[in-house]
Amino acid sequence: MLSLEFCPAPRSYQRWKRSLCSLPYHRDTTARSDHRCERPYWPFCRRRAVATRDQADRDRPQQRAAGGGGFSERGIECREAAVEDDGALDRALAGAAAVINCAGPFMDTADAVVRAALRAGIHYLDVTAEQPSVQATFEHHEIAARDAGIVIIPAMGFYGGLADLLVATVMGKWDHADAIEIHVALDSWLPTKGTRITGEKNTAKRLAVSGGQMEPVHQPPAEKISVLPAPFGRQTFVELPFSEVPLIARHVRTKELHAFLSTTALRDVRDPSTPAPQPVDETGRSSQRFAVEVIVTQGDVRRRIIAQGQDIYAVTAPIIGEAVQRILSGDIRGTGAKPPAAIFDAASFLRALEPHLSIEIENAGANRSR
């Protein structure tokens, strides 16, 4: 049995955006049918893997004694529901305006939670890096979400959503591209337990766009070299796409779409002895630095955008928090199961993340920073 915990987000949106793991409990009691309220209740769910319900019952006292991730100490109510139990999922989402699914691997959890969100008539977002999960969410739930007038966005995090927003921003009014390349540079990758579990279970072939069609990445994967701003400099990358490819391919016409990960990051994440990340500041961020470079070409014109920041896990919180805030305030372009850049104004969205990201844009040979 796979069990999930649903925990409500706090009254203070700005405080919540800083960290998904420091949540002062404030249950909304004023949610209306249009999902807008003064204090929106946004539960997010995390995975609790158990063998059987009996085993979960035996383990629960020890889990609580161990702190359960620190939620109980902060007075946060957590509602547990098995993914196989529709009734329990419905009760977990009662009173919600939107649900944020943080419980991977998402091939195990996304479909059940999306269906529960549809039954409740509430918005759904997740942070998957898994390509098959994104594809399944779009294919299975686009029509139902559109008919219900709700928003479903998979991969609204560092992997997936950030690159989609960067591509849309740098393309501007272009209606197509000849080629899109995404380079993700990490000075280290100390993976969480969830990352390790997902990596073990996600054995699907990685997909890229080649010749205008979604195709498996060629083997052996291509390597690229790019020079990024400090502290990265000259970096070697290997083709390893994540959830950004099905997001971007869903709404951008391009002949080629390829995503690469720095060899430094790949070496770390593939080493079983690499430790988990450790916080280095009061917000709980690790010391990890990242840069995401997007290069888009159309004919002889080349456009480039780079986002830099700290801690790929921590930056997902303000990204998805900004998304929920915009959805609940009605600052969206439509409804349905869609990529982030099809729902939001991408450039405006990135500007809102400036406390957490630095963005540099180079268009048609002219450098412009903001």
CSV table of C-alpha atoms in Angstrom, one decimal, residues 20-226:
chain,number,residue,atom,x,y,z
A,20,LEU,CA,7.6,23.9,1.9
A,21,CYS,CA,8.9,22.4,5.1
A,22,SER,CA,8.4,25.3,7.6
A,23,LEU,CA,4.6,25.5,7.6
A,24,PRO,CA,2.7,27.2,10.4
A,25,TYR,CA,-0.7,25.6,10.3
A,26,HIS,CA,-3.7,27.8,9.5
A,27,ARG,CA,-6.7,25.9,8.2
A,28,ASP,CA,-8.9,27.8,5.9
A,29,THR,CA,-12.6,27.9,6.8
A,30,THR,CA,-13.8,30.4,4.2
A,31,ALA,CA,-13.2,28.6,0.9
A,32,ARG,CA,-16.0,29.3,-1.6
A,33,SER,CA,-17.1,27.5,-4.7
A,34,ASP,CA,-15.0,29.6,-7.0
A,35,HIS,CA,-11.9,28.4,-5.0
A,36,ARG,CA,-11.0,32.0,-4.0
A,37,CYS,CA,-10.8,32.9,-0.3
A,38,GLU,CA,-9.0,35.3,2.0
A,39,ARG,CA,-6.9,32.5,3.5
A,40,PRO,CA,-6.7,29.7,0.8
A,41,TYR,CA,-6.2,26.2,2.0
A,42,TRP,CA,-3.6,24.5,-0.2
A,43,PRO,CA,-2.8,21.0,1.0
A,44,PHE,CA,0.4,19.5,-0.3
A,45,CYS,CA,0.9,15.8,-0.1
A,46,ARG,CA,4.1,13.9,0.6
A,47,ARG,CA,4.8,10.2,0.2
A,48,ARG,CA,4.6,7.7,3.1
A,49,ALA,CA,5.5,4.3,1.8
A,50,VAL,CA,4.1,1.4,3.8
A,51,ALA,CA,3.8,-2.3,3.1
A,52,THR,CA,0.4,-2.8,4.6
A,53,ARG,CA,-2.1,-0.9,6.6
A,54,ASP,CA,-1.2,-3.0,9.6
A,55,GLN,CA,2.4,-2.2,9.2
A,56,ALA,CA,1.6,1.5,8.9
A,57,ASP,CA,-0.4,1.3,12.2
A,58,ARG,CA,2.6,-0.4,13.9
A,59,ASP,CA,5.0,2.2,12.5
A,60,ARG,CA,3.0,5.3,13.3
A,61,PRO,CA,4.1,5.8,16.9
A,62,GLN,CA,7.7,5.5,15.9
A,63,GLN,CA,7.2,7.9,13.0
A,64,ARG,CA,5.5,10.4,15.3
A,65,ALA,CA,8.3,10.0,17.9
A,66,ALA,CA,10.8,10.6,15.2
A,67,GLY,CA,9.1,13.9,14.3
A,68,GLY,CA,7.4,12.9,11.1
A,69,GLY,CA,9.3,15.5,9.2
A,70,GLY,CA,8.7,18.2,11.8
A,71,PHE,CA,5.0,18.9,11.0
A,72,SER,CA,3.6,17.9,14.3
A,73,GLU,CA,6.0,20.2,16.2
A,74,ARG,CA,4.6,23.1,14.1
A,75,GLY,CA,1.0,22.2,14.9
A,76,ILE,CA,0.2,21.1,11.4
A,77,GLU,CA,-2.6,18.7,10.9
A,78,CYS,CA,-1.7,15.9,8.5
A,79,ARG,CA,-4.4,13.7,6.9
A,80,GLU,CA,-3.3,10.3,5.6
A,81,ALA,CA,-4.8,8.6,2.6
A,82,ALA,CA,-3.9,5.6,0.6
A,83,VAL,CA,-3.7,6.2,-3.2
A,84,GLU,CA,-6.0,3.2,-3.7
A,85,ASP,CA,-8.7,4.7,-1.4
A,86,ASP,CA,-10.8,7.2,-3.3
A,87,GLY,CA,-12.9,8.0,-0.2
A,88,ALA,CA,-9.8,8.7,1.9
A,89,LEU,CA,-8.4,10.9,-0.8
A,90,ASP,CA,-11.6,12.8,-1.0
A,91,ARG,CA,-11.7,13.4,2.8
A,92,ALA,CA,-8.0,14.6,2.7
A,93,LEU,CA,-8.9,17.2,0.1
A,94,ALA,CA,-12.1,18.4,1.8
A,95,GLY,CA,-12.1,22.2,2.1
A,96,ALA,CA,-9.2,22.7,-0.3
A,97,ALA,CA,-8.8,25.3,-3.1
A,98,ALA,CA,-5.8,23.5,-4.7
A,99,VAL,CA,-3.6,20.5,-4.0
A,100,ILE,CA,0.2,20.4,-4.5
A,101,ASN,CA,1.5,16.9,-5.0
A,102,CYS,CA,5.1,16.5,-3.7
A,103,ALA,CA,4.8,12.7,-3.3
A,104,GLY,CA,6.9,11.0,-5.9
A,105,PRO,CA,7.6,8.8,-7.7
A,106,PHE,CA,4.7,10.5,-9.5
A,107,MET,CA,3.9,7.5,-11.8
A,108,ASP,CA,2.7,6.0,-8.5
A,109,THR,CA,0.7,8.9,-7.2
A,110,ALA,CA,-0.2,11.6,-9.7
A,111,ASP,CA,-3.1,9.9,-11.4
A,112,ALA,CA,-4.9,9.1,-8.2
A,113,VAL,CA,-4.4,12.6,-6.7
A,114,VAL,CA,-5.4,14.3,-10.0
A,115,ARG,CA,-8.6,12.2,-10.1
A,116,ALA,CA,-9.3,13.2,-6.5
A,117,ALA,CA,-8.8,16.9,-7.4
A,118,LEU,CA,-11.2,16.5,-10.3
A,119,ARG,CA,-13.8,15.0,-8.1
A,120,ALA,CA,-13.4,17.9,-5.6
A,121,GLY,CA,-13.3,20.5,-8.4
A,122,ILE,CA,-10.0,21.9,-7.2
A,123,HIS,CA,-6.7,22.8,-9.0
A,124,TYR,CA,-3.8,20.3,-9.1
A,125,LEU,CA,0.0,20.9,-9.4
A,126,ASP,CA,2.9,18.6,-8.9
A,127,VAL,CA,6.7,18.8,-9.0
A,128,THR,CA,7.5,15.7,-11.1
A,129,ALA,CA,10.7,15.3,-13.1
A,130,GLU,CA,9.4,12.1,-14.7
A,131,GLN,CA,8.5,12.4,-18.4
A,132,PRO,CA,6.0,9.5,-18.4
A,133,SER,CA,4.0,11.1,-15.5
A,134,VAL,CA,3.7,14.4,-17.4
A,135,GLN,CA,2.6,12.7,-20.5
A,136,ALA,CA,0.0,10.6,-18.7
A,137,THR,CA,-1.4,13.6,-16.9
A,138,PHE,CA,-1.9,15.5,-20.1
A,139,GLU,CA,-3.3,12.6,-22.1
A,140,HIS,CA,-5.7,11.3,-19.4
A,141,HIS,CA,-7.0,14.6,-17.8
A,142,GLU,CA,-6.9,17.5,-20.3
A,143,ILE,CA,-10.6,17.2,-21.3
A,144,ALA,CA,-11.9,16.6,-17.8
A,145,ALA,CA,-9.9,19.5,-16.4
A,146,ARG,CA,-11.1,21.9,-19.2
A,147,ASP,CA,-14.7,20.8,-18.7
A,148,ALA,CA,-14.4,21.3,-15.0
A,149,GLY,CA,-12.8,24.8,-15.4
A,150,ILE,CA,-9.8,23.8,-13.2
A,151,VAL,CA,-6.0,24.0,-13.8
A,152,ILE,CA,-3.8,21.0,-13.8
A,153,ILE,CA,-0.1,21.6,-14.1
A,154,PRO,CA,2.4,18.8,-13.8
A,155,ALA,CA,6.2,19.5,-13.2
A,156,MET,CA,5.7,23.0,-11.8
A,157,GLY,CA,9.2,23.0,-10.2
A,158,PHE,CA,12.9,23.3,-10.9
A,159,TYR,CA,12.8,20.4,-13.3
A,160,GLY,CA,10.1,21.0,-15.9
A,161,GLY,CA,8.3,24.2,-15.2
A,162,LEU,CA,11.3,26.5,-14.8
A,163,ALA,CA,12.7,25.6,-18.3
A,164,ASP,CA,9.3,25.9,-19.8
A,165,LEU,CA,8.9,29.5,-18.5
A,166,LEU,CA,12.5,30.3,-19.6
A,167,VAL,CA,11.8,29.1,-23.2
A,168,ALA,CA,8.6,31.0,-23.5
A,169,THR,CA,10.2,34.2,-22.1
A,170,VAL,CA,13.2,34.1,-24.5
A,171,MET,CA,11.0,33.2,-27.5
A,172,GLY,CA,8.8,36.2,-26.9
A,173,LYS,CA,6.5,36.6,-30.0
A,174,TRP,CA,8.1,33.8,-32.0
A,175,ASP,CA,5.5,31.2,-32.9
A,176,HIS,CA,8.1,28.5,-33.6
A,177,ALA,CA,11.8,27.7,-33.2
A,178,ASP,CA,14.2,25.7,-35.3
A,179,ALA,CA,16.0,24.4,-32.2
A,180,ILE,CA,15.9,24.6,-28.4
A,181,GLU,CA,18.7,23.5,-26.1
A,182,ILE,CA,18.5,23.5,-22.3
A,183,HIS,CA,21.7,23.1,-20.2
A,184,VAL,CA,21.3,22.4,-16.5
A,185,ALA,CA,24.5,23.0,-14.5
A,186,LEU,CA,24.8,22.1,-10.9
A,187,ASP,CA,28.0,22.6,-8.9
A,188,SER,CA,26.9,19.4,-7.0
A,189,TRP,CA,23.9,17.2,-6.7
A,190,LEU,CA,23.3,15.8,-3.2
A,191,PRO,CA,20.1,13.8,-3.9
A,192,THR,CA,17.3,13.4,-1.4
A,193,LYS,CA,15.9,10.0,-0.7
A,194,GLY,CA,12.9,10.8,-2.9
A,195,THR,CA,15.3,11.5,-5.8
A,196,ARG,CA,17.0,8.2,-5.3
A,197,ILE,CA,13.7,6.2,-5.2
A,198,THR,CA,12.4,7.9,-8.3
A,199,GLY,CA,15.7,7.2,-10.1
A,200,GLU,CA,15.5,3.5,-9.3
A,201,LYS,CA,11.9,3.2,-10.4
A,202,ASN,CA,11.9,5.4,-13.5
A,203,THR,CA,13.4,3.1,-16.2
A,204,ALA,CA,11.5,4.7,-19.1
A,205,LYS,CA,13.5,5.8,-22.1
A,206,ARG,CA,14.3,9.5,-22.1
A,207,LEU,CA,12.6,11.5,-24.9
A,208,ALA,CA,13.7,14.5,-26.9
A,209,VAL,CA,12.3,16.2,-30.0
A,210,SER,CA,14.2,15.3,-33.1
A,211,GLY,CA,13.1,16.2,-36.6
A,212,GLY,CA,9.9,17.6,-35.1
A,213,GLN,CA,8.9,14.3,-33.5
A,214,MET,CA,9.2,13.0,-29.9
A,215,GLU,CA,11.9,10.3,-30.0
A,216,PRO,CA,14.1,8.4,-27.6
A,217,VAL,CA,17.4,10.0,-26.9
A,218,HIS,CA,20.1,8.6,-29.1
A,219,GLN,CA,22.6,6.3,-27.5
A,220,PRO,CA,25.2,7.0,-26.5
A,221,PRO,CA,23.8,10.4,-25.5
A,222,ALA,CA,25.3,13.5,-27.1
A,223,GLU,CA,27.7,15.7,-25.1
A,224,LYS,CA,27.9,19.5,-25.3
A,225,ILE,CA,30.3,22.2,-23.9
A,226,SER,CA,29.0,25.6,-22.9
